[in-house]
PDB file of C-alpha atoms in Angstrom:
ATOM      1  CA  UNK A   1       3.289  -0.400 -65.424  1.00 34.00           C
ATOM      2  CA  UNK A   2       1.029  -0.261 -62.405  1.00 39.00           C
ATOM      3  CA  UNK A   3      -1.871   1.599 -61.755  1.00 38.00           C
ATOM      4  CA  UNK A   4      -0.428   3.473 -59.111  1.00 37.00           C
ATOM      5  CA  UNK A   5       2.520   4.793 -61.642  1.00 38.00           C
ATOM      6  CA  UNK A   6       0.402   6.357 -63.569  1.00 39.00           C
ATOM      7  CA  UNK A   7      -1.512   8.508 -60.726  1.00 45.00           C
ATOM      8  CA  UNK A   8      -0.255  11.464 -60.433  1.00 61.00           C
ATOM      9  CA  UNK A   9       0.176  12.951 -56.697  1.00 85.00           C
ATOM     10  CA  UNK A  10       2.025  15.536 -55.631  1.00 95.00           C
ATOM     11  CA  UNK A  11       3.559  16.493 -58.952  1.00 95.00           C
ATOM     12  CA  UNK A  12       4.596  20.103 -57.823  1.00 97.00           C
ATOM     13  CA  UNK A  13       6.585  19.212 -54.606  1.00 98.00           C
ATOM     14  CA  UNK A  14       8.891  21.950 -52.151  1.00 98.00           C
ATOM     15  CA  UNK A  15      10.676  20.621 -49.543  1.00 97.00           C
ATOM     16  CA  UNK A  16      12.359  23.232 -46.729  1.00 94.00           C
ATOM     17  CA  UNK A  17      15.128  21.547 -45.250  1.00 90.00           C
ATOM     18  CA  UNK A  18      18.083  22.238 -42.710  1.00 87.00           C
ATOM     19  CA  UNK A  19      21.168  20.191 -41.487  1.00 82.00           C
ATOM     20  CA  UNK A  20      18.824  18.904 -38.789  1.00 86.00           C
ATOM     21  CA  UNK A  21      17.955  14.927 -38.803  1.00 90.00           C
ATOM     22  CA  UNK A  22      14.230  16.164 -38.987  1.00 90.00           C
ATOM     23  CA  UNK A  23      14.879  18.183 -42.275  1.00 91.00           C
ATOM     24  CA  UNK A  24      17.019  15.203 -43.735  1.00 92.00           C
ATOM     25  CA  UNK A  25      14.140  13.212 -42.740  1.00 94.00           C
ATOM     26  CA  UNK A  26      11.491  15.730 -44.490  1.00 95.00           C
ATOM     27  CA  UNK A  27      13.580  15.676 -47.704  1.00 96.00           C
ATOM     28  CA  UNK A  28      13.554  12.043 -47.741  1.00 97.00           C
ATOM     29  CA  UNK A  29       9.472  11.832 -47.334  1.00 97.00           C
ATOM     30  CA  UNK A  30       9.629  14.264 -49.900  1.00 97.00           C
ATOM     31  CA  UNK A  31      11.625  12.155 -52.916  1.00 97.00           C
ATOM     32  CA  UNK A  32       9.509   9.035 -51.722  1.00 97.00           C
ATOM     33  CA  UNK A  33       5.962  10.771 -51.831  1.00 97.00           C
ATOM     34  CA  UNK A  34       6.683  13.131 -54.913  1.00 97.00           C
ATOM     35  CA  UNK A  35       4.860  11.675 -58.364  1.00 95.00           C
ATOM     36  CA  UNK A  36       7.816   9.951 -60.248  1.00 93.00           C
ATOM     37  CA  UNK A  37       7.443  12.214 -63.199  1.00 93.00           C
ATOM     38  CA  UNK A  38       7.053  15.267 -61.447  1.00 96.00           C
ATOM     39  CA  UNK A  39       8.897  18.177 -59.940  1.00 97.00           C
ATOM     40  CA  UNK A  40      11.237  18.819 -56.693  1.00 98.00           C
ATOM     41  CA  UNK A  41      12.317  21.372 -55.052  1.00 98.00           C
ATOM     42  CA  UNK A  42      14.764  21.561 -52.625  1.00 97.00           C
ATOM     43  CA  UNK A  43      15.126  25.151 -50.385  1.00 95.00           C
ATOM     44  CA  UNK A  44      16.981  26.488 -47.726  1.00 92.00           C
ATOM     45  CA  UNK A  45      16.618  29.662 -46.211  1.00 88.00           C
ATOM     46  CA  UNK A  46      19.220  32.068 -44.066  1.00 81.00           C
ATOM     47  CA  UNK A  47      17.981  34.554 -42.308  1.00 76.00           C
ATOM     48  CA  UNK A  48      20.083  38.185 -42.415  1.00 68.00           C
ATOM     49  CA  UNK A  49      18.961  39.644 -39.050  1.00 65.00           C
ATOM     50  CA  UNK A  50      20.394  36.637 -37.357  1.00 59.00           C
ATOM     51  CA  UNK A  51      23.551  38.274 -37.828  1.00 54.00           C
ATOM     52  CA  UNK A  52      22.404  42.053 -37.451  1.00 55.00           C
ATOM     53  CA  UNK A  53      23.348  41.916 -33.948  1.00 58.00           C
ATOM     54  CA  UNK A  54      26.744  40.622 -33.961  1.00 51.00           C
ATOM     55  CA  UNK A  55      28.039  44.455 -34.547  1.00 55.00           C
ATOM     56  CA  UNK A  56      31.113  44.498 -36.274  1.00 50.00           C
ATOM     57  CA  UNK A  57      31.611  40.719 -36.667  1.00 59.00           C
ATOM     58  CA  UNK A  58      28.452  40.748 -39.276  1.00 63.00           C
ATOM     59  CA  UNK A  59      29.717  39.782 -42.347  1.00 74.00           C
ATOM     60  CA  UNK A  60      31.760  37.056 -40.444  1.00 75.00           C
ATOM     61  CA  UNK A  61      28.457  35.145 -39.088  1.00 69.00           C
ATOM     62  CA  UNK A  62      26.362  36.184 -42.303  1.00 77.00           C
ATOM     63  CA  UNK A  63      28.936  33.994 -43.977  1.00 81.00           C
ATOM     64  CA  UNK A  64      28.625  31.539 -41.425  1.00 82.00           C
ATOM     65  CA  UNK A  65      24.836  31.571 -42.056  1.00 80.00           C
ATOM     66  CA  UNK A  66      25.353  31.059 -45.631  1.00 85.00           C
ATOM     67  CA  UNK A  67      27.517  28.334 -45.203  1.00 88.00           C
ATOM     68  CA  UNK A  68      25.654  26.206 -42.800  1.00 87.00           C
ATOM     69  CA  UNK A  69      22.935  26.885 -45.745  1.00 88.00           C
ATOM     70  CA  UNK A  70      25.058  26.105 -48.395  1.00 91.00           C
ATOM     71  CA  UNK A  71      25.715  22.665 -46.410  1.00 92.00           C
ATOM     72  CA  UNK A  72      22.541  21.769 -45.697  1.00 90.00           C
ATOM     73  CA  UNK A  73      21.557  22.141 -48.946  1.00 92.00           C
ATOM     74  CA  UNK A  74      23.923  19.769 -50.084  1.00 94.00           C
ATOM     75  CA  UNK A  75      23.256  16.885 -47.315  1.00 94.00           C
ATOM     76  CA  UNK A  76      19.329  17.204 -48.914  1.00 94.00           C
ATOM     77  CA  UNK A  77      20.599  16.660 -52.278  1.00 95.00           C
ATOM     78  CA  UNK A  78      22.359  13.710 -51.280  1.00 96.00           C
ATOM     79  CA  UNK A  79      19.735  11.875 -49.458  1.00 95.00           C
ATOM     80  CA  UNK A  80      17.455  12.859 -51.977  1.00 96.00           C
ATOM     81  CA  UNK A  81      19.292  11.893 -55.317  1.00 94.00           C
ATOM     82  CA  UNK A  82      18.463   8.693 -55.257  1.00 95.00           C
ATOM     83  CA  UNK A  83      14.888   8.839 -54.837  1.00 96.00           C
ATOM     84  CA  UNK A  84      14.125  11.774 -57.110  1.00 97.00           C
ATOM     85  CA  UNK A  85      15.496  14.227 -59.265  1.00 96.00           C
ATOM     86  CA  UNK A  86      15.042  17.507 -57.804  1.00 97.00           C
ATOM     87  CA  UNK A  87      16.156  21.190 -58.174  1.00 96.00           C
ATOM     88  CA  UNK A  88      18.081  23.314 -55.102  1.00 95.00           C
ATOM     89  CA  UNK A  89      17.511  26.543 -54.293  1.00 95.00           C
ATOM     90  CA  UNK A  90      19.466  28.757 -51.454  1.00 93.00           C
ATOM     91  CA  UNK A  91      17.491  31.798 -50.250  1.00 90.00           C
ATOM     92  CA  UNK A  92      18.537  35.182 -48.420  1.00 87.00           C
ATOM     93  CA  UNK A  93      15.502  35.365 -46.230  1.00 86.00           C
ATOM     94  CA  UNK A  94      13.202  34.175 -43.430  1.00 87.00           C
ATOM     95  CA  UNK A  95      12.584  30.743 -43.866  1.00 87.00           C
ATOM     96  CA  UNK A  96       8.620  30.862 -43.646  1.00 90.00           C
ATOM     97  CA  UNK A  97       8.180  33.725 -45.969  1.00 91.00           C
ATOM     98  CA  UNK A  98      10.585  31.705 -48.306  1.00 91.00           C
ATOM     99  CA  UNK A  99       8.821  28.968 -48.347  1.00 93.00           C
ATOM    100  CA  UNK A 100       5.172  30.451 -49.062  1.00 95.00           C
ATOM    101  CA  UNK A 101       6.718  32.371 -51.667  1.00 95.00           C
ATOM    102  CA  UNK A 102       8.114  29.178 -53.675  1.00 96.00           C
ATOM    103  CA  UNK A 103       4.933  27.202 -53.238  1.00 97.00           C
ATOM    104  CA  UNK A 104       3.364  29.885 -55.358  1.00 97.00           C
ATOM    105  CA  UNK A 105       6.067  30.242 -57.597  1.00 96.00           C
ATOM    106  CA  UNK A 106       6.141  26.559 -58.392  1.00 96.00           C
ATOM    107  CA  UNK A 107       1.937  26.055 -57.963  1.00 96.00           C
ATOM    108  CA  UNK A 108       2.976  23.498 -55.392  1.00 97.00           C
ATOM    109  CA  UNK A 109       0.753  20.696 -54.599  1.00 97.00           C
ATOM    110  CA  UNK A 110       3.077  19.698 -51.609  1.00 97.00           C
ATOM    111  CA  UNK A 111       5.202  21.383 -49.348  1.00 97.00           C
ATOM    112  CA  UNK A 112       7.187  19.349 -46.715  1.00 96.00           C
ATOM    113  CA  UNK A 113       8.539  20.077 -43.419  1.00 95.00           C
ATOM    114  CA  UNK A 114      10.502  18.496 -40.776  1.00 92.00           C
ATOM    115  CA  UNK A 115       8.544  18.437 -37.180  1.00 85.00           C
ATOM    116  CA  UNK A 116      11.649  19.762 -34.937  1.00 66.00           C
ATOM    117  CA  UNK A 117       9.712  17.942 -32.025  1.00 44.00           C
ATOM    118  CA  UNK A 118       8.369  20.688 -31.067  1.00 42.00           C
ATOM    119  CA  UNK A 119       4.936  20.136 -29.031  1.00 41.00           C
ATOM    120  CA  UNK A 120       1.408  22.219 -30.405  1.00 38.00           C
ATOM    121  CA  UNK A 121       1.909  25.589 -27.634  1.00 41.00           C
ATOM    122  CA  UNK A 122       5.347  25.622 -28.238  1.00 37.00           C
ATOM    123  CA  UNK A 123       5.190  25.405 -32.353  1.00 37.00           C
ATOM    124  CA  UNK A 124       2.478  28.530 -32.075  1.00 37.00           C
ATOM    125  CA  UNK A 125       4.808  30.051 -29.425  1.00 36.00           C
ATOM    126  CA  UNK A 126       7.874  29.562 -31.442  1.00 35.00           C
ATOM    127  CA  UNK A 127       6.306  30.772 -34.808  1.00 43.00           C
ATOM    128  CA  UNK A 128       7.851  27.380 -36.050  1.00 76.00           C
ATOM    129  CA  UNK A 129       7.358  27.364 -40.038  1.00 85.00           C
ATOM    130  CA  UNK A 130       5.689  23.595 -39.537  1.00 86.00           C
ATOM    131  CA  UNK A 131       2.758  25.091 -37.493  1.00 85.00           C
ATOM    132  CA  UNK A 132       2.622  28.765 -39.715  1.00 86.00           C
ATOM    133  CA  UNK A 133       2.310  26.206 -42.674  1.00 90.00           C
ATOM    134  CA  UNK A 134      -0.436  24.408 -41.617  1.00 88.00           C
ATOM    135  CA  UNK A 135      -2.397  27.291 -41.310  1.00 86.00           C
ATOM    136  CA  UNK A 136      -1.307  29.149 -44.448  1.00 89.00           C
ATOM    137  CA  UNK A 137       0.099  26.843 -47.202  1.00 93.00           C
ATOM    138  CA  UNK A 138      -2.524  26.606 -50.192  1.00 93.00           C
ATOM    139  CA  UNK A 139      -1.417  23.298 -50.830  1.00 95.00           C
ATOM    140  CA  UNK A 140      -1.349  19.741 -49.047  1.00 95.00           C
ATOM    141  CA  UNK A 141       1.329  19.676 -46.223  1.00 95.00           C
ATOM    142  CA  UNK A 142       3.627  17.052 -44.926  1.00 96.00           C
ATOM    143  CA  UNK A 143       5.083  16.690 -41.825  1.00 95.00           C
ATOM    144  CA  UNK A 144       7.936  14.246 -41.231  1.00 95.00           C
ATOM    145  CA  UNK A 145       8.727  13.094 -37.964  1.00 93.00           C
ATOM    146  CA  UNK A 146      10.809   9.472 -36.995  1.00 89.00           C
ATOM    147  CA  UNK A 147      13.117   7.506 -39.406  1.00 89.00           C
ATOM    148  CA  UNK A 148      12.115   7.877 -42.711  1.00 95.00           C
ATOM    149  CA  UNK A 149      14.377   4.568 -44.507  1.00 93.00           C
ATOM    150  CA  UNK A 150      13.704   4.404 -48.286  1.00 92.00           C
ATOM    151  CA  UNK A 151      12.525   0.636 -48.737  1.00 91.00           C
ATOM    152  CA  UNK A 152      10.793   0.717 -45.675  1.00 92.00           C
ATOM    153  CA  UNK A 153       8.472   4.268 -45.732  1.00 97.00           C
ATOM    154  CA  UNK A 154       5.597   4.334 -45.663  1.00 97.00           C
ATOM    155  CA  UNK A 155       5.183   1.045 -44.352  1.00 97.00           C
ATOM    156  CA  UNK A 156       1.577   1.377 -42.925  1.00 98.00           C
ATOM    157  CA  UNK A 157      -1.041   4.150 -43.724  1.00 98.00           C
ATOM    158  CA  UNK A 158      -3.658   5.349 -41.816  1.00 98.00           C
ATOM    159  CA  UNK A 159      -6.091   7.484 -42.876  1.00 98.00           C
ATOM    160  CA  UNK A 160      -9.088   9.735 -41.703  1.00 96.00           C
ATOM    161  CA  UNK A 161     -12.503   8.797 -43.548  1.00 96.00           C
ATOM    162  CA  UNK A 162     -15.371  10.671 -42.463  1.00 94.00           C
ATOM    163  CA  UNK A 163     -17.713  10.986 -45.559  1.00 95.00           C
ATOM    164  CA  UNK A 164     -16.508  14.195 -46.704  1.00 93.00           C
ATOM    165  CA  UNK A 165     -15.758  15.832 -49.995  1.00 93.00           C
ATOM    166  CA  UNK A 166     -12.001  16.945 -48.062  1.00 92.00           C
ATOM    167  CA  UNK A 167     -11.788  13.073 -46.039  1.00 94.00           C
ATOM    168  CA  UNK A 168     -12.588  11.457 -49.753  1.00 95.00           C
ATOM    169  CA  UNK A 169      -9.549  13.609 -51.328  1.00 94.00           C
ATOM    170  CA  UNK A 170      -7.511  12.236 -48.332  1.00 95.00           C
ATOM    171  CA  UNK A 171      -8.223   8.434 -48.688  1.00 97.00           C
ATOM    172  CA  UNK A 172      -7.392   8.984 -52.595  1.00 96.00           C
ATOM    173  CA  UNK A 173      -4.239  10.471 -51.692  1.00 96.00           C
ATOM    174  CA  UNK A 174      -3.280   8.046 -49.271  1.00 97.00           C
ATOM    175  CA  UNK A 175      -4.880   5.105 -51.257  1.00 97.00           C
ATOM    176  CA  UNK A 176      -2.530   6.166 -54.130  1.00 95.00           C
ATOM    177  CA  UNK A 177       0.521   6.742 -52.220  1.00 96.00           C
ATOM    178  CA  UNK A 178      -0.509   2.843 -50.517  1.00 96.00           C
ATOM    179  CA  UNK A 179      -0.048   1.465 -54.157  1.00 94.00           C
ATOM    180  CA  UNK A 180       3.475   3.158 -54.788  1.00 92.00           C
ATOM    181  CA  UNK A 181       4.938   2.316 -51.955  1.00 94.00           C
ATOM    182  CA  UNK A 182       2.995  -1.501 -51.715  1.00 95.00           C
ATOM    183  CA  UNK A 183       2.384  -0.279 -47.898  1.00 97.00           C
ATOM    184  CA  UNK A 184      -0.831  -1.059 -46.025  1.00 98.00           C
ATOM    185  CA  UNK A 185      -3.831   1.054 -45.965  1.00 98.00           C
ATOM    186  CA  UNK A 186      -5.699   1.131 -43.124  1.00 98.00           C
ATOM    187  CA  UNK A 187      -8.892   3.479 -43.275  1.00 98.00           C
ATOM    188  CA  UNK A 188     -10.198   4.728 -39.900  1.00 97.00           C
ATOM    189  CA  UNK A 189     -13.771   6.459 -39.109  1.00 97.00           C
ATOM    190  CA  UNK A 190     -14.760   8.095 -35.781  1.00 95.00           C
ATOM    191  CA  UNK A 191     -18.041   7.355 -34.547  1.00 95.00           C
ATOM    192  CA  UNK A 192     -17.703  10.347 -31.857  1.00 94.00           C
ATOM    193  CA  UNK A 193     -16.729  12.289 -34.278  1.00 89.00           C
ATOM    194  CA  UNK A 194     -19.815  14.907 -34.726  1.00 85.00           C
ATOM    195  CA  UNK A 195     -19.249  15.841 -38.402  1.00 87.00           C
ATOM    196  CA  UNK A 196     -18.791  11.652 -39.650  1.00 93.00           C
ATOM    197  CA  UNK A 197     -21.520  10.473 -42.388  1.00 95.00           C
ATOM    198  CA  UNK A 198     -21.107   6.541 -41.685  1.00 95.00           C
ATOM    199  CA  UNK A 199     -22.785   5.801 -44.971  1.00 96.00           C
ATOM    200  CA  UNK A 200     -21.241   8.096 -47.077  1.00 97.00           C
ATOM    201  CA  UNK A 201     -17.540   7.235 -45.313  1.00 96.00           C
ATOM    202  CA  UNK A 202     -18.164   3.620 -45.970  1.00 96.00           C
ATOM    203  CA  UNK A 203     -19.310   4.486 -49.736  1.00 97.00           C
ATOM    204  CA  UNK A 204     -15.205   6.024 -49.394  1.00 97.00           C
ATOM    205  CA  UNK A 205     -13.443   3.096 -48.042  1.00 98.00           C
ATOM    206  CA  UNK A 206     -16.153   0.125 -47.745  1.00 97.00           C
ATOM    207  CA  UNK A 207     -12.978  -1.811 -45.788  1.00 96.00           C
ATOM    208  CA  UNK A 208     -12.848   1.427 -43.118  1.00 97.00           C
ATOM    209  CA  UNK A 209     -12.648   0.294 -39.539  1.00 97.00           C
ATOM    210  CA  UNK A 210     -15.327   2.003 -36.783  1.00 97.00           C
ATOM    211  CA  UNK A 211     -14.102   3.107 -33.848  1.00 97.00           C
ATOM    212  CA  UNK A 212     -15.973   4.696 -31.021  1.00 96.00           C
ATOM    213  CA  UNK A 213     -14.030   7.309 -30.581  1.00 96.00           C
ATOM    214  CA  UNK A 214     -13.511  10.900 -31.645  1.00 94.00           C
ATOM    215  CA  UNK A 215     -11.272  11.185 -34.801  1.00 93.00           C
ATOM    216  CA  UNK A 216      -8.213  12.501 -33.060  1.00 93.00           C
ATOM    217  CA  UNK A 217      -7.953   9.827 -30.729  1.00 95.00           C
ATOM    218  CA  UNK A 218      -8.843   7.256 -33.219  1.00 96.00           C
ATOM    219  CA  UNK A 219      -6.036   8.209 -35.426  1.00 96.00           C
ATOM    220  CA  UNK A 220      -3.533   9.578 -32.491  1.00 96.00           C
ATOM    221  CA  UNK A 221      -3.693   5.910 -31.247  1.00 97.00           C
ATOM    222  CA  UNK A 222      -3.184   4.454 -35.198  1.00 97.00           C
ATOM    223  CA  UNK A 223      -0.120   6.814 -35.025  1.00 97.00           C
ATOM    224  CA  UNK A 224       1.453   4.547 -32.752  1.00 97.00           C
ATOM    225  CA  UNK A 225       1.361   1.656 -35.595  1.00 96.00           C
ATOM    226  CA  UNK A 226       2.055   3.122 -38.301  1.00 98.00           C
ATOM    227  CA  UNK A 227       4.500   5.351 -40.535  1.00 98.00           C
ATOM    228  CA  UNK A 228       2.238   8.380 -42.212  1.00 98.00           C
ATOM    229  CA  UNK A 229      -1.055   9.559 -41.051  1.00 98.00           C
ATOM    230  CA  UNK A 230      -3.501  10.923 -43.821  1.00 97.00           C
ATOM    231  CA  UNK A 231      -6.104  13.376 -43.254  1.00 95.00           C
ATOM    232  CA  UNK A 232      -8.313  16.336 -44.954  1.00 92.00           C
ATOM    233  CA  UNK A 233      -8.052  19.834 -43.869  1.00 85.00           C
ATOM    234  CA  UNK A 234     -11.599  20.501 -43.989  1.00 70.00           C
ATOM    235  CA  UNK A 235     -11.001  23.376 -45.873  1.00 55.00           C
ATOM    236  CA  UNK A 236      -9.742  25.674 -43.040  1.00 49.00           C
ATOM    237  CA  UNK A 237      -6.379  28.156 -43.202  1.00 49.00           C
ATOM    238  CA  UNK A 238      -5.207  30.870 -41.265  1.00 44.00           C
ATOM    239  CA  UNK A 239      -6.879  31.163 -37.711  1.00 41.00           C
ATOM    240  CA  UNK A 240      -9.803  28.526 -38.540  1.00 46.00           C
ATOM    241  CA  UNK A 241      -7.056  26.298 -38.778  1.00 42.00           C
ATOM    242  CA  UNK A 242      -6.170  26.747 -35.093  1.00 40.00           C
ATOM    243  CA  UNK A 243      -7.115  23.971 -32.475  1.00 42.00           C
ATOM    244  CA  UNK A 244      -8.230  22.287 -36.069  1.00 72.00           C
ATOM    245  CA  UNK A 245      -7.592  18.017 -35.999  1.00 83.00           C
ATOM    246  CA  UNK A 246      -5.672  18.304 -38.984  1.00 83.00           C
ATOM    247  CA  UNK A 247      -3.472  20.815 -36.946  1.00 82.00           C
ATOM    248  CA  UNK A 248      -3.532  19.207 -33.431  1.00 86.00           C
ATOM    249  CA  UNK A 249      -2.568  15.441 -35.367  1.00 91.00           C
ATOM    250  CA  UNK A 250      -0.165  16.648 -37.102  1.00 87.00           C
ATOM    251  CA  UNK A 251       1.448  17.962 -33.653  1.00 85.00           C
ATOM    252  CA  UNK A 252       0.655  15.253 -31.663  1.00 90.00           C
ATOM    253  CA  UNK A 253       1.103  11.992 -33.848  1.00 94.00           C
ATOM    254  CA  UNK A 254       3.390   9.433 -33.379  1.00 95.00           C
ATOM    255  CA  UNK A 255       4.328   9.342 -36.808  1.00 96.00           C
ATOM    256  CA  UNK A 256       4.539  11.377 -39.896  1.00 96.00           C
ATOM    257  CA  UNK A 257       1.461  13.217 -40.729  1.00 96.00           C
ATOM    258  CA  UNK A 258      -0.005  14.465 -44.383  1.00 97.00           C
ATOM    259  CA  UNK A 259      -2.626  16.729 -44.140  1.00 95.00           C
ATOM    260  CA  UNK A 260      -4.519  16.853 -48.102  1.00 95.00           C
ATOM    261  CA  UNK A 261      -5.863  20.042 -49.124  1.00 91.00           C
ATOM    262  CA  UNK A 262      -6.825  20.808 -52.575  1.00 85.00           C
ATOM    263  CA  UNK A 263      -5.317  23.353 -54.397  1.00 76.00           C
TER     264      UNK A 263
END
């Protein structure tokens, strides 16, 4: 057995998924970056006031609701199967509210989302549950954007180091999920970057590359090269979280993005 089957990441894992190729996609990242010996769960959420103004023909899209649920529900257990055990649950509710609500039931270490493509303005705009979670989950969030292949993701991994107690949690993470997968880890530190601690970052990763840059342009332009980009939150939730790198990368990248916050 290798070291890296014996760390345990990401033990307590929800995944929100919909018939969507992004929420296939999330519930893929999910069974790949769950711990081997620890939980999954699978939920899908419909949403009764869809329906409230169809007037008399109610019950006839509530059941349509539920059945596009019911379906999706099913195309996530397939694609995840293979990769992981994992538990399904279908939900009468709004899909954000669901979500939060199962993270705390299941003391969740990871949720994870599908990105919809939607850009930063329109994801706040939109309410989307990707951006609400990045402000509000109490536990590390993943984003999953692009083809997610078992065999082949993660690939490459690129993570934020800037000497921090929340960047050193993120390089563990992602150092962790390297071994697993046997994907490359490539550390990155931001000289710009007004909050880095050089020393202590390179006491983190002593292989990190320096670039003089600030952090989210360092790591927008690793996006573009690589599969998963890791990085603290800093501690912030709710409206600190706005405009926050964690929440602009994980909008922005080119790639899927895991944002580590300690639980």
């Amino acid at each position: 057995m290798t070291t890296a089957a014996r760390v345990e990441i990401f033990d307590r894992v929800v995944c929100g998924i919909d018939r969507s190729d992004e929420g296939l996609a999330a519930a893929r990242a999910a069974g790949l970056v769950a711990d081997p010996g620890g939980e999954l769960t699978l939920v899908t959420a419909y949403d009764r006031s869809a329906a409230v103004h169809a007037g008399w023909g109610m019950s006839r899209v509530l059941e349509q609701l539920r059945d596009e649920a019911t379906h999706a529900l099913e195309e996530g257990q397939d694609v995840v199967w293979p990769l992981h055990e994992a538990d399904a649950k279908l939900v009468e509710g709004d899909p954000l509210r669901t979500l939060l609500g199962e993270i705390e039931r299941r003391r969740a270490t990871l949720v994870a989302v599908g990105s919809h493509g939607l850009s930063r303005p329109l994801g706040i705009a939109l309410g989307s549950v990707a951006t609400h979670l990045l402000h509000e989950a109490p536990c590390s969030v993943l984003i999953a954007r692009g083809a997610v292949v078992p065999g082949r993701w993660p690939r490459r991994i690129a993570v934020g180091v800037d000497g921090s107690a929340d960047s050193a949690r993120a390089h563990e993470a992602a150092r962790a999920l390297a071994e697993r997968a046997g994907a490359a880890l490539r550390p990155i530190v931001a000289a710009q970057d007004a909050r880095v601690d050089l020393e202590a970052a390179r006491r983190i990763a002593p292989d990190a590359e320096v670039h003089d840059a600030r952090a989210l342009d360092a790591l927008h332009v690793a996006s573009e090269n690589a599969d998963l980009v890791v990085v603290g939150s800093r501690g912030l939730r709710g409206l600190r979280a706005l405009g926050s790198l964690s929440e602009r990368l994980a909008h922005e990248a080119h790639c899927s993005v895991l944002v580590v916050r300690e639980r």
